[in-house]
PDB file of C-alpha atoms in Angstrom:
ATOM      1  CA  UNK C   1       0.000   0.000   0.000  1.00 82.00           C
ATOM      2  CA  UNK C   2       2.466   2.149   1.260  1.00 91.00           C
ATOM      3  CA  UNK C   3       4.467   1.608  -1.742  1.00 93.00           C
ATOM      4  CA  UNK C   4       1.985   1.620  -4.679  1.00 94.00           C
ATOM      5  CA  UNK C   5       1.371   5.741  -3.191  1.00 94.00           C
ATOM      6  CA  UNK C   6       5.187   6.636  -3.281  1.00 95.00           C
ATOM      7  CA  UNK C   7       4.813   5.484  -6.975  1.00 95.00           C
ATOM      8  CA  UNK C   8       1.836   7.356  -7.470  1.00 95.00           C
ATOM      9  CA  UNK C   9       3.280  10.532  -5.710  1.00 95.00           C
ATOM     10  CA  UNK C  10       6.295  10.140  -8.100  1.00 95.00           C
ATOM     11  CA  UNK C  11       4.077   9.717 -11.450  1.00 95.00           C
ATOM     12  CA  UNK C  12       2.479  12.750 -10.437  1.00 93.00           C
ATOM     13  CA  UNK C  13       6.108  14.780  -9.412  1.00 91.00           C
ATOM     14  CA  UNK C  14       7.243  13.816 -13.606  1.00 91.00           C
ATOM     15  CA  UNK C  15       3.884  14.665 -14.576  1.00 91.00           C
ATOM     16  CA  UNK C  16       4.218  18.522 -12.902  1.00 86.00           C
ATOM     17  CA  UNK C  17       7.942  18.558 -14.219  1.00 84.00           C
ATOM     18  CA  UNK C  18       6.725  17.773 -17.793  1.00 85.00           C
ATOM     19  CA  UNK C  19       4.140  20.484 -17.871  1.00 83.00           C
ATOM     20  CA  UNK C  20       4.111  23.841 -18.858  1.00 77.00           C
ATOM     21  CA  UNK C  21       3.034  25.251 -15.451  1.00 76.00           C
ATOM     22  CA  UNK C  22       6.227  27.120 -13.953  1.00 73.00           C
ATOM     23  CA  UNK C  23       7.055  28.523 -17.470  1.00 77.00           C
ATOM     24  CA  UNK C  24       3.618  29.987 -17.984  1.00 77.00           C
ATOM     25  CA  UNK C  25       3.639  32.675 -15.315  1.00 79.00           C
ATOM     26  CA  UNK C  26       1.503  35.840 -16.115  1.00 80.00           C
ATOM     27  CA  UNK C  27       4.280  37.984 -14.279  1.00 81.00           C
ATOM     28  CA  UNK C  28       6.695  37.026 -16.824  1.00 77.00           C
ATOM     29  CA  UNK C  29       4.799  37.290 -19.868  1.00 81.00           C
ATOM     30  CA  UNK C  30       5.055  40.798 -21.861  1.00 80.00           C
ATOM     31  CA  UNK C  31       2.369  41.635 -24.158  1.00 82.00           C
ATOM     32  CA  UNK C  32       2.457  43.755 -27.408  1.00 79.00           C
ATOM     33  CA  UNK C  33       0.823  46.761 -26.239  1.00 83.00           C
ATOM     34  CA  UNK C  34       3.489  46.743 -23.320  1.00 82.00           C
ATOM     35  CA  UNK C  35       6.114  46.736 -26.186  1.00 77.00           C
ATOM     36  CA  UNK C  36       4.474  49.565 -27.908  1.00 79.00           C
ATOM     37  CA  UNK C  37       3.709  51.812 -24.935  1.00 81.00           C
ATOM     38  CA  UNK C  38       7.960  51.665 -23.515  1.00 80.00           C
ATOM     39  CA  UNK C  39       8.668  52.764 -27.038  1.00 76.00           C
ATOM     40  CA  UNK C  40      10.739  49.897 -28.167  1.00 73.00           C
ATOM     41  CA  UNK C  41      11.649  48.364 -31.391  1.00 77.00           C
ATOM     42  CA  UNK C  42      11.468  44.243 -31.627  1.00 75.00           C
ATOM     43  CA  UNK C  43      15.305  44.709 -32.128  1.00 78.00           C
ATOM     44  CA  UNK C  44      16.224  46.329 -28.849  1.00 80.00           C
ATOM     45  CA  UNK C  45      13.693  44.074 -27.021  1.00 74.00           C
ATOM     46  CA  UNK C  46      15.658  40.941 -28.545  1.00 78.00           C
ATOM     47  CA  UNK C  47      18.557  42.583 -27.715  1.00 81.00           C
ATOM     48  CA  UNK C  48      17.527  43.201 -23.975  1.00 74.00           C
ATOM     49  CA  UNK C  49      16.859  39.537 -24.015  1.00 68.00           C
ATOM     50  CA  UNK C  50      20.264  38.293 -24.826  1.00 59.00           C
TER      51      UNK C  50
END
């Protein structure tokens, strides 16, 4: 018993790791009107990027 939910608790650790969920963070995310209203060109954004 004890065993079959460590395996369960593991399938569901890979499962979390495999998804999208920590990359997708709203914080993080810049839309196009942001772009737009700091005045910046898609070059200097890339550039700020690297």
């Amino acid at each position: 018993k004890r065993r079959e939910e460590m395996e369960r608790l593991e399938r569901e650790k890979q499962a979390e790791i495999r998804s999208y969920k920590g990359l997708m963070v709203s914080e993080k995310m810049t839309s196009n009107k942001q772009i737009a209203a700091a005045n910046k060109s898609l070059q200097e954004l890339e550039e700020d990027f690297m």
